[in-house]
Tab-separated table of C-alpha atoms and ligand atoms in Angstrom:
chain	number	residue	atom	x	y	z
A	7	MET	CA	18.493	-1.104	-31.746
A	8	VAL	CA	16.170	0.585	-29.318
A	9	ALA	CA	14.289	-1.708	-27.022
A	10	LYS	CA	10.553	-1.668	-27.548
A	11	MET	CA	8.753	-1.138	-24.310
A	12	LEU	CA	5.239	-0.223	-25.305
A	13	PRO	CA	2.694	-2.034	-23.155
A	14	HIS	CA	1.689	-4.485	-25.845
A	15	SER	CA	5.228	-5.744	-26.139
A	16	TRP	CA	5.916	-6.005	-22.468
A	17	ILE	CA	6.949	-9.443	-21.561
A	18	SER	CA	5.395	-11.287	-18.717
A	19	ALA	CA	8.287	-13.033	-17.209
A	20	CYS	CA	8.135	-13.333	-13.525
A	21	VAL	CA	7.115	-16.216	-11.451
A	22	LEU	CA	7.038	-14.821	-8.020
A	23	VAL	CA	6.515	-16.966	-5.065
A	24	LEU	CA	5.345	-15.463	-1.913
A	25	LEU	CA	5.932	-17.059	1.398
A	26	LEU	CA	3.291	-15.980	3.774
A	27	SER	CA	2.033	-17.474	6.857
A	28	LEU	CA	-1.340	-16.038	7.665
A	29	HIS	CA	-1.188	-17.370	11.131
A	30	PRO	CA	2.438	-18.006	11.744
A	31	ARG	CA	3.839	-20.175	14.438
A	32	VAL	CA	7.153	-18.402	14.027
A	33	HIS	CA	6.509	-14.993	15.461
A	34	ALA	CA	10.180	-14.101	15.052
A	35	PHE	CA	9.464	-13.253	11.389
A	36	TYR	CA	7.478	-10.265	12.463
A	37	LEU	CA	9.036	-6.841	12.563
A	38	PRO	CA	9.042	-4.976	15.855
A	39	GLY	CA	5.707	-3.399	16.637
A	40	THR	CA	3.726	-5.863	14.552
A	41	PHE	CA	1.276	-8.408	15.779
A	42	MET	CA	-0.252	-11.574	14.509
A	43	HIS	CA	-3.426	-11.221	12.528
A	44	THR	CA	-5.922	-13.995	11.999
A	45	TYR	CA	-7.800	-13.955	8.705
A	46	SER	CA	-11.059	-15.558	7.665
A	47	PRO	CA	-11.601	-17.269	4.302
A	48	GLY	CA	-12.362	-14.712	1.582
A	49	GLU	CA	-11.026	-11.819	3.627
A	50	VAL	CA	-9.239	-9.270	1.493
A	51	ILE	CA	-5.584	-8.534	2.179
A	52	SER	CA	-3.722	-5.913	0.219
A	53	ALA	CA	-0.042	-6.096	-0.538
A	54	LYS	CA	2.048	-3.027	0.098
A	55	VAL	CA	5.017	-1.816	-1.867
A	56	ASN	CA	8.287	-0.655	-0.441
A	57	SER	CA	11.062	1.402	-2.041
A	58	LEU	CA	12.859	0.137	-5.115
A	59	THR	CA	16.339	-0.829	-4.030
A	60	SER	CA	19.554	-1.800	-5.743
A	61	ILE	CA	22.623	-3.468	-4.330
A	62	GLU	CA	24.565	-1.603	-6.994
A	63	THR	CA	23.614	1.978	-6.199
A	64	GLU	CA	22.229	1.781	-2.648
A	65	LEU	CA	19.998	4.733	-3.520
A	66	PRO	CA	16.327	3.844	-3.035
A	67	PHE	CA	13.500	5.259	-5.141
A	68	SER	CA	9.837	5.183	-4.383
A	69	TYR	CA	7.859	2.420	-6.082
A	70	TYR	CA	5.614	4.872	-7.905
A	71	SER	CA	8.569	6.724	-9.396
A	72	LEU	CA	8.152	4.054	-12.078
A	73	PRO	CA	4.953	3.915	-14.153
A	74	TYR	CA	3.353	1.016	-12.294
A	75	CYS	CA	-0.381	0.501	-11.854
A	76	LYS	CA	-1.683	2.616	-8.993
A	77	PRO	CA	-4.421	1.808	-6.490
A	78	LEU	CA	-7.827	3.073	-7.647
A	79	ASP	CA	-8.252	5.154	-4.515
A	80	GLY	CA	-4.841	6.763	-4.882
A	81	VAL	CA	-1.395	6.199	-3.440
A	82	LYS	CA	-1.192	6.483	0.323
A	83	LYS	CA	1.620	6.119	2.809
A	84	SER	CA	1.011	2.766	4.406
A	85	ALA	CA	3.678	2.090	7.003
A	86	GLU	CA	1.544	0.903	9.840
A	87	ASN	CA	3.879	-0.122	12.579
A	88	LEU	CA	6.992	0.964	14.335
A	89	GLY	CA	9.129	-1.664	12.592
A	90	GLU	CA	8.283	-0.334	9.171
A	91	ILE	CA	8.859	3.233	10.238
A	92	LEU	CA	12.156	2.417	11.956
A	93	MET	CA	13.432	0.587	8.904
A	94	GLY	CA	13.260	3.919	7.082
A	95	ASP	CA	11.204	2.396	4.349
A	96	GLN	CA	8.790	4.149	2.093
A	97	ILE	CA	5.822	1.865	2.228
A	98	ASP	CA	2.813	2.673	0.074
A	99	ASN	CA	-0.413	0.876	-0.684
A	100	SER	CA	-0.677	-1.121	-3.903
A	101	PRO	CA	-3.417	-2.402	-6.194
A	102	TYR	CA	-2.344	-5.996	-5.502
A	103	ARG	CA	-4.966	-7.626	-3.369
A	104	PHE	CA	-5.548	-11.153	-2.248
A	105	GLN	CA	-8.477	-13.054	-0.788
A	106	VAL	CA	-7.703	-15.617	1.836
A	107	ASN	CA	-7.869	-19.169	0.421
A	108	VAL	CA	-9.081	-18.004	-2.984
A	109	ASN	CA	-7.105	-18.727	-6.145
A	110	GLU	CA	-7.748	-16.023	-8.687
A	111	SER	CA	-6.307	-13.885	-11.430
A	112	VAL	CA	-6.529	-10.164	-10.870
A	113	PHE	CA	-6.226	-7.614	-13.646
A	114	LEU	CA	-4.602	-4.468	-12.304
A	115	CYS	CA	-4.715	-1.871	-15.061
A	116	THR	CA	-3.686	-0.942	-18.547
A	117	THR	CA	-1.205	1.885	-18.370
A	118	ASP	CA	-1.094	4.664	-20.890
A	119	PRO	CA	1.552	4.100	-23.561
A	120	LEU	CA	4.933	4.838	-22.060
A	121	THR	CA	6.601	8.077	-22.912
A	122	LYS	CA	10.172	7.956	-24.131
A	123	GLU	CA	11.311	9.226	-20.720
A	124	GLN	CA	9.372	6.538	-18.846
A	125	ALA	CA	10.769	3.825	-21.084
A	126	GLU	CA	14.286	5.142	-20.568
A	127	LEU	CA	13.762	5.314	-16.823
A	128	LEU	CA	12.501	1.729	-16.647
A	129	LYS	CA	15.480	0.550	-18.673
A	130	ARG	CA	17.884	2.495	-16.487
A	131	ARG	CA	16.403	1.124	-13.265
A	132	ALA	CA	16.466	-2.416	-14.621
A	133	ARG	CA	20.061	-2.079	-15.765
A	134	ASP	CA	21.044	-0.610	-12.386
A	135	LEU	CA	19.656	-3.835	-10.880
A	136	TYR	CA	16.769	-2.230	-9.063
A	137	GLN	CA	14.326	-4.577	-7.481
A	138	VAL	CA	10.738	-4.295	-6.365
A	139	ASN	CA	10.016	-4.993	-2.723
A	140	MET	CA	6.542	-5.973	-1.651
A	141	VAL	CA	5.059	-6.729	1.716
A	142	LEU	CA	2.052	-8.880	2.560
A	143	ASP	CA	0.809	-9.293	6.088
A	144	ASN	CA	3.998	-7.638	7.360
A	145	LEU	CA	6.157	-10.211	5.607
A	146	PRO	CA	8.481	-9.512	2.703
A	147	VAL	CA	7.578	-11.095	-0.610
A	148	MET	CA	10.235	-13.632	-1.499
A	149	ARG	CA	11.273	-15.044	-4.836
A	150	PHE	CA	12.678	-18.505	-5.307
A	151	THR	CA	14.770	-19.362	-8.325
A	152	LYS	CA	16.224	-22.722	-9.187
A	153	GLN	CA	19.813	-22.803	-10.362
A	154	ASN	CA	20.796	-26.340	-11.244
A	155	VAL	CA	19.819	-28.206	-8.121
A	156	VAL	CA	20.026	-25.288	-5.754
A	157	ILE	CA	17.033	-23.159	-4.794
A	158	ILE	CA	18.033	-19.562	-4.216
A	159	GLN	CA	15.862	-17.311	-2.125
A	160	TRP	CA	15.678	-13.584	-2.809
A	161	THR	CA	13.833	-10.729	-1.265
A	162	GLY	CA	11.886	-8.901	-3.954
A	163	PHE	CA	12.091	-9.308	-7.704
A	164	PRO	CA	13.895	-7.369	-10.437
A	165	VAL	CA	12.320	-4.381	-12.192
A	166	GLY	CA	13.424	-6.055	-15.384
A	167	TYR	CA	16.355	-7.536	-17.181
A	168	ASN	CA	18.051	-7.356	-20.509
A	169	SER	CA	19.079	-10.334	-22.510
A	170	ILE	CA	22.806	-10.564	-22.970
A	171	GLY	CA	23.985	-9.591	-26.425
A	172	SER	CA	20.640	-8.617	-27.937
A	173	ASN	CA	20.143	-5.145	-26.401
A	174	GLU	CA	16.518	-5.865	-25.631
A	175	ASP	CA	15.005	-4.859	-22.327
A	176	TYR	CA	12.248	-6.701	-20.551
A	177	ILE	CA	10.067	-5.291	-17.833
A	178	ILE	CA	8.497	-7.656	-15.357
A	179	ASN	CA	4.859	-6.738	-15.061
A	180	HIS	CA	3.018	-10.012	-14.703
A	181	LEU	CA	3.382	-11.573	-11.302
A	182	LYS	CA	2.336	-14.920	-10.002
A	183	PHE	CA	2.065	-15.355	-6.268
A	184	ARG	CA	1.905	-18.391	-4.123
A	185	VAL	CA	0.712	-17.605	-0.654
A	186	LEU	CA	1.437	-20.148	2.034
A	187	VAL	CA	-1.030	-20.218	4.853
A	188	HIS	CA	-0.736	-21.606	8.304
A	189	GLN	CA	-4.121	-23.080	9.120
A	190	TYR	CA	-5.152	-22.279	12.602
A	191	GLN	CA	-6.493	-25.198	14.550
A	192	ALA	CA	-8.987	-24.020	17.059
B	6	NAG	C1	-5.215	-23.069	-4.989
B	6	NAG	O1	-4.254	-23.593	-5.877
B	6	NAG	C2	-3.255	-24.388	-5.232
B	6	NAG	C3	-2.208	-24.744	-6.252
B	6	NAG	O2	-2.783	-25.213	-7.435
B	6	NAG	C4	-3.892	-25.601	-4.559
B	6	NAG	O3	-2.907	-26.358	-3.899
B	6	NAG	C5	-4.918	-25.107	-3.563
B	6	NAG	O4	-5.572	-26.209	-2.984
B	6	NAG	C6	-5.924	-24.167	-4.212
B	6	NAG	N1	-6.766	-23.604	-3.166
B	6	NAG	C7	-8.071	-23.414	-3.300
B	6	NAG	C8	-8.785	-22.844	-2.118
B	6	NAG	O5	-8.672	-23.683	-4.319
């Protein structure tokens, strides 16, 4: 059976938790060449996307090599500090944006129906264990999963997964973020 991956049958499956300190006490988290940024309530922060990586193949691909929603004003290289450049990453802007201390749902886009090639590519990347890597305020987006009583912490989240035995592929395209903020006491 061929997996159905038209947009209407895409499964929203990811609960992604983001650990972000908007005003961190622990400066050691920051990459070289970055600096602390103080944000005001309601200020807009955009997430960036890094290359898709896989522990299985070790060959990175750019985020937009997959048919993800693009920023309205176009895709732009967005490495902004020496750390990001030195890490050899391919950091681009993304349509994911946040407002400081605002809880909200943001609709990104409706993609055109996937072509057969795009659907195959998504399946291949998911099966090769590719993961999406995002960055917010110079910090990597983390995912926490609970296995029995243990909480496991991952960097990034999978492109998708396929359920064992049923030959169905799922693409993760609904994300839920939790942004932790360090309140600055003046
Ligand atoms: C946003 O939602 C979280 C979790 O439900 C809650 O703890 C927090 O107080 C909310 N923040 C605002 C500004 O509404």
